[in-house]
XYZ file of C-alpha atoms in Angstrom:
340
model
C 0.046 0.256 -0.312
C 1.459 3.405 -1.036
C 2.454 6.233 1.582
C -0.146 9.256 1.964
C 1.112 12.238 2.381
C -1.029 15.064 2.980
C -0.284 18.300 1.438
C -1.778 21.427 3.716
C -1.639 24.427 1.235
C -0.661 24.393 -2.246
C 3.015 24.714 -3.368
C 5.223 24.377 -6.340
C 4.543 21.016 -8.626
C 8.278 20.268 -8.016
C 7.792 18.789 -4.911
C 4.775 17.183 -5.808
C 6.109 15.192 -8.286
C 8.956 14.138 -6.816
C 6.651 12.386 -4.139
C 4.544 11.197 -6.895
C 7.365 9.319 -8.615
C 7.633 7.518 -5.365
C 4.649 5.944 -5.683
C 3.021 7.968 -2.705
C -0.464 8.868 -2.488
C -1.244 12.887 -2.109
C -3.797 14.198 -0.176
C -5.017 17.375 -1.195
C -5.575 19.402 1.914
C -8.337 22.189 3.036
C -6.549 24.009 5.506
C -3.904 24.854 7.994
C -6.033 24.747 11.394
C -5.803 22.121 14.078
C -9.130 20.728 13.613
C -8.657 20.251 9.608
C -5.320 18.531 10.126
C -6.957 16.048 12.639
C -9.260 14.963 10.528
C -7.309 15.001 7.345
C -4.007 13.657 8.343
C -5.153 11.025 10.417
C -4.332 8.184 8.233
C -1.400 9.799 6.462
C 2.129 8.727 6.614
C 3.459 12.119 5.975
C 2.908 15.669 5.779
C 4.087 19.119 3.692
C 2.772 22.548 5.497
C 3.502 26.103 4.621
C 0.994 27.189 7.850
C -0.031 23.931 9.265
C -0.582 24.039 13.871
C 1.102 20.739 13.842
C 0.412 20.790 18.146
C 0.627 18.014 20.129
C -3.107 17.053 20.446
C -2.597 16.790 16.368
C 0.401 14.404 16.587
C -1.400 12.331 19.165
C -4.363 12.371 16.725
C -2.638 11.030 13.748
C -1.315 7.892 14.506
C 0.477 6.856 11.256
C 2.277 10.520 10.951
C 5.713 9.882 10.534
C 7.264 13.109 9.311
C 6.069 16.665 8.888
C 8.070 18.724 6.509
C 8.089 22.578 6.558
C 7.787 24.131 2.851
C 10.051 27.039 4.118
C 12.817 27.385 7.102
C 10.997 28.466 10.462
C 8.782 26.153 12.145
C 7.167 28.728 14.667
C 3.623 26.614 14.290
C 4.969 23.297 14.678
C 5.536 21.280 18.153
C 8.436 20.558 18.101
C 9.095 18.610 21.423
C 5.962 16.814 21.082
C 7.182 15.995 17.809
C 10.373 14.152 19.310
C 9.008 12.424 21.968
C 6.085 11.041 20.174
C 8.700 9.723 17.167
C 8.345 12.196 14.236
C 10.670 13.613 12.354
C 10.271 17.576 11.688
C 12.330 18.637 8.544
C 12.508 21.826 6.552
C 13.591 23.598 3.407
C 16.231 25.257 5.019
C 18.273 26.123 2.123
C 15.822 27.045 -0.177
C 15.408 30.823 0.138
C 18.921 31.807 1.873
C 19.693 33.479 -1.320
C 16.707 35.062 -2.356
C 16.126 36.499 1.192
C 19.591 38.176 1.306
C 19.377 39.640 -2.363
C 15.892 41.114 -1.359
C 17.506 43.028 2.415
C 19.956 44.439 0.276
C 17.657 45.683 -2.404
C 15.364 46.993 0.331
C 18.752 48.952 1.813
C 19.324 50.709 -1.473
C 15.861 51.508 -2.610
C 15.563 52.966 1.288
C 19.278 55.036 0.588
C 18.092 56.105 -2.907
C 14.428 56.612 -1.968
C 13.504 55.164 -5.205
C 9.638 54.552 -3.304
C 9.240 57.980 -2.960
C 10.569 58.954 -6.591
C 8.510 56.456 -8.341
C 4.917 57.503 -6.671
C 6.023 60.910 -6.964
C 6.576 61.049 -10.915
C 3.497 58.760 -11.441
C 1.565 61.289 -9.532
C 2.549 64.232 -11.131
C 4.850 65.905 -8.268
C 8.042 66.507 -9.664
C 9.049 68.227 -6.539
C 10.562 64.303 -5.529
C 13.559 65.782 -7.415
C 14.880 67.817 -4.416
C 15.075 64.879 -2.349
C 18.588 63.537 -2.243
C 19.174 59.935 -1.716
C 22.553 58.635 -0.236
C 25.266 56.181 -1.286
C 25.886 53.029 0.480
C 29.145 52.648 -0.284
C 31.497 53.388 2.909
C 28.071 53.227 5.457
C 27.493 50.773 8.245
C 25.416 47.814 8.181
C 24.500 45.947 10.922
C 22.873 42.864 11.366
C 21.499 41.371 14.229
C 21.277 37.407 13.530
C 23.974 35.990 11.505
C 22.752 32.581 10.451
C 22.916 31.762 6.729
C 20.732 34.404 5.732
C 22.333 37.248 7.863
C 25.838 35.981 6.900
C 25.011 36.194 3.292
C 23.728 39.925 3.319
C 26.921 40.495 5.311
C 28.967 39.420 1.985
C 26.697 40.924 -0.517
C 26.371 44.153 1.275
C 30.328 44.092 1.797
C 32.104 42.591 -1.230
C 28.934 44.039 -3.669
C 28.647 47.710 -2.249
C 31.512 48.450 -0.096
C 29.375 48.772 2.634
C 31.456 48.242 6.356
C 29.579 45.359 8.185
C 29.239 44.607 12.091
C 27.156 41.767 13.150
C 25.658 40.479 16.506
C 26.802 37.059 17.352
C 25.573 35.657 21.056
C 28.062 33.252 20.479
C 31.340 34.721 21.005
C 32.998 36.663 23.773
C 35.089 39.383 22.140
C 34.815 40.830 18.501
C 36.170 38.583 16.036
C 37.424 39.471 12.428
C 35.145 38.055 9.388
C 35.552 37.971 5.786
C 32.689 40.753 5.361
C 33.631 43.006 8.239
C 33.742 41.821 11.945
C 31.619 40.353 14.824
C 30.743 41.223 17.817
C 28.241 39.527 21.294
C 27.596 43.588 21.804
C 24.337 43.693 20.304
C 23.903 47.453 21.563
C 26.736 48.375 19.881
C 25.749 47.028 16.516
C 22.552 48.566 16.661
C 24.153 52.217 18.051
C 26.453 51.818 15.123
C 24.330 51.110 12.159
C 23.133 53.750 9.404
C 21.305 50.900 8.126
C 19.970 47.738 10.447
C 18.776 44.506 9.567
C 17.091 41.995 11.113
C 17.263 38.196 10.626
C 16.501 36.332 13.769
C 13.940 33.585 13.795
C 10.685 34.330 15.770
C 10.407 32.601 18.972
C 9.729 33.477 23.006
C 13.809 34.309 23.031
C 13.280 37.237 20.251
C 10.539 38.334 20.712
C 10.379 42.231 21.211
C 14.387 42.103 20.619
C 13.947 45.967 19.187
C 11.965 47.066 22.090
C 12.025 50.804 22.933
C 15.079 50.719 24.487
C 17.174 49.440 21.522
C 15.562 51.229 19.315
C 16.520 54.816 20.811
C 20.038 53.892 20.782
C 19.129 53.555 16.991
C 20.873 56.638 15.003
C 18.059 59.162 13.696
C 19.572 59.133 10.610
C 19.162 55.465 10.568
C 17.049 52.588 8.498
C 15.812 49.793 10.281
C 15.194 46.623 7.477
C 13.294 43.918 8.777
C 12.700 40.351 6.331
C 12.873 37.854 9.775
C 10.121 37.964 12.062
C 7.592 40.342 12.526
C 7.099 40.039 16.242
C 11.064 40.748 16.795
C 10.085 44.248 16.670
C 7.806 46.077 19.137
C 5.611 47.286 16.418
C 4.102 49.801 18.747
C 7.240 51.438 19.657
C 8.790 51.265 16.170
C 5.779 53.318 15.054
C 6.047 56.120 17.830
C 10.003 55.952 17.219
C 8.721 56.741 13.189
C 6.221 59.436 14.556
C 8.689 61.346 16.802
C 11.399 61.709 13.799
C 13.809 59.447 16.009
C 14.270 57.324 12.860
C 15.221 58.065 9.271
C 12.629 55.314 8.283
C 12.414 51.780 7.809
C 11.518 49.335 5.468
C 9.622 45.674 6.414
C 8.290 42.506 4.983
C 7.161 41.165 8.261
C 4.908 42.502 10.966
C 3.680 41.335 14.327
C 0.423 39.048 13.784
C 1.714 38.325 9.837
C 0.070 40.811 7.624
C -1.016 44.516 8.776
C -4.312 45.205 9.405
C -5.118 48.193 7.139
C -5.309 51.045 9.928
C -2.036 49.835 10.557
C 0.318 53.490 10.680
C 3.033 51.933 9.505
C 1.150 51.609 6.038
C 0.491 55.311 5.523
C 4.058 56.455 6.591
C 5.764 57.754 3.180
C 9.395 56.992 4.971
C 8.587 53.331 5.762
C 8.787 50.604 2.519
C 6.177 47.921 3.236
C 5.618 44.556 1.787
C 3.406 41.240 2.265
C 5.973 38.948 3.545
C 7.157 37.694 0.045
C 11.134 37.889 0.587
C 11.113 34.756 -0.385
C 8.443 34.264 -2.941
C 11.123 33.819 -6.151
C 10.521 31.230 -8.585
C 13.299 29.851 -8.081
C 13.020 30.228 -3.888
C 9.747 28.333 -4.352
C 10.744 25.270 -6.580
C 13.672 24.860 -4.092
C 11.179 25.400 -0.755
C 8.763 21.991 -2.378
C 11.679 19.977 -3.019
C 13.464 20.410 -0.172
C 10.474 19.479 1.943
C 9.375 16.908 -0.389
C 13.198 15.073 -0.071
C 12.604 15.476 4.015
C 9.405 13.296 3.587
C 10.487 10.447 1.507
C 14.289 10.421 3.369
C 12.195 9.828 6.100
C 9.604 7.276 4.907
C 12.439 5.133 3.050
C 14.731 5.205 6.089
C 17.499 7.076 4.500
C 19.436 10.522 6.148
C 17.480 13.280 6.807
C 19.215 16.184 4.840
C 17.179 19.055 6.569
C 16.375 17.649 9.979
C 14.986 20.316 12.515
C 14.931 17.836 15.479
C 17.147 15.231 16.550
C 15.238 12.671 17.147
C 15.683 10.070 20.464
C 18.030 7.064 20.108
C 14.952 5.156 20.485
C 12.876 6.748 18.432
C 15.312 6.876 15.823
C 15.466 3.031 15.906
C 11.827 2.045 16.863
C 9.794 4.527 15.038
C 7.493 1.502 14.303
C 6.951 0.988 18.191
C 6.273 4.561 18.534
C 3.570 4.923 15.913
C 2.135 2.209 17.824
C 2.519 4.017 21.152
C 0.518 6.745 19.693
C -1.986 4.790 17.955
C -2.940 3.163 21.525
C -2.532 6.299 22.803
C -5.040 8.046 20.900
C -7.635 5.062 20.752
C -8.016 4.205 24.357
C -6.919 7.054 25.941
C -3.630 5.307 27.464
C -1.471 7.342 29.340
């Protein structure tokens, strides 16, 4: 009998074709919410998801489930700890969108510096006075980066090697300044924030990073500086950012992400001339979406075919790694007989 894989939301066909080539049966889902997943994933061996709310309740209600693979990098909506305890592998598409998001962040830096959006809107509306607004070169300016993972590091190298910017990155894992091929790293986040002419955020969304950029840290930024966020919206205290911009204590911002996902229509950020907003689309290139779909599908195949997992999110406990079938049986009995 062929493995069944739930596709919770539409994705690029490249990954789906790969799953079909393995002989798997694909189940087209109707939504990522908990109740829908409990209903549609119950008899599935794997799931490929974009926004699925895979909670412990869902895992316990899906006794055949062996793997959930994320169409993207962040796994905010998945209870990874519960999955690990129940012997369920979580995968992602870790290398799918790094370059795409890095290019996007650099593009936002240039758009802010050159007033591209203001010029565009002014010319289209017939306001030639925008020609009196002068942009700035980015060469020689300082780019601060909070979050020196794969994306942050690529932004650093693009900015340094391609644009001639000075780069300083925050790294919490070091104890003193270190030279890098793009500039230097420091364990002092406040130093990065206060030094930056452009500050780019590349942090994951979790309890530890929530409101990293609060009122205190926003006050550290130069009034002439720009803030760029292509990471997670919750990293910024949005109310504090709005107040900082309204009071003229920050030159501008470019935001691809917001608190609570997309902003409401009355969000003041949407009407500020010095703020560029985009609807969480930094990773939405044709190439990145193909890679996301394929890498997410790859994780499912690797788990179901008992191969080494390329993009594993959780490290399985040895007992579950060696006895996934036993874990699945125990999960089944927990669900059917309320056994603890």
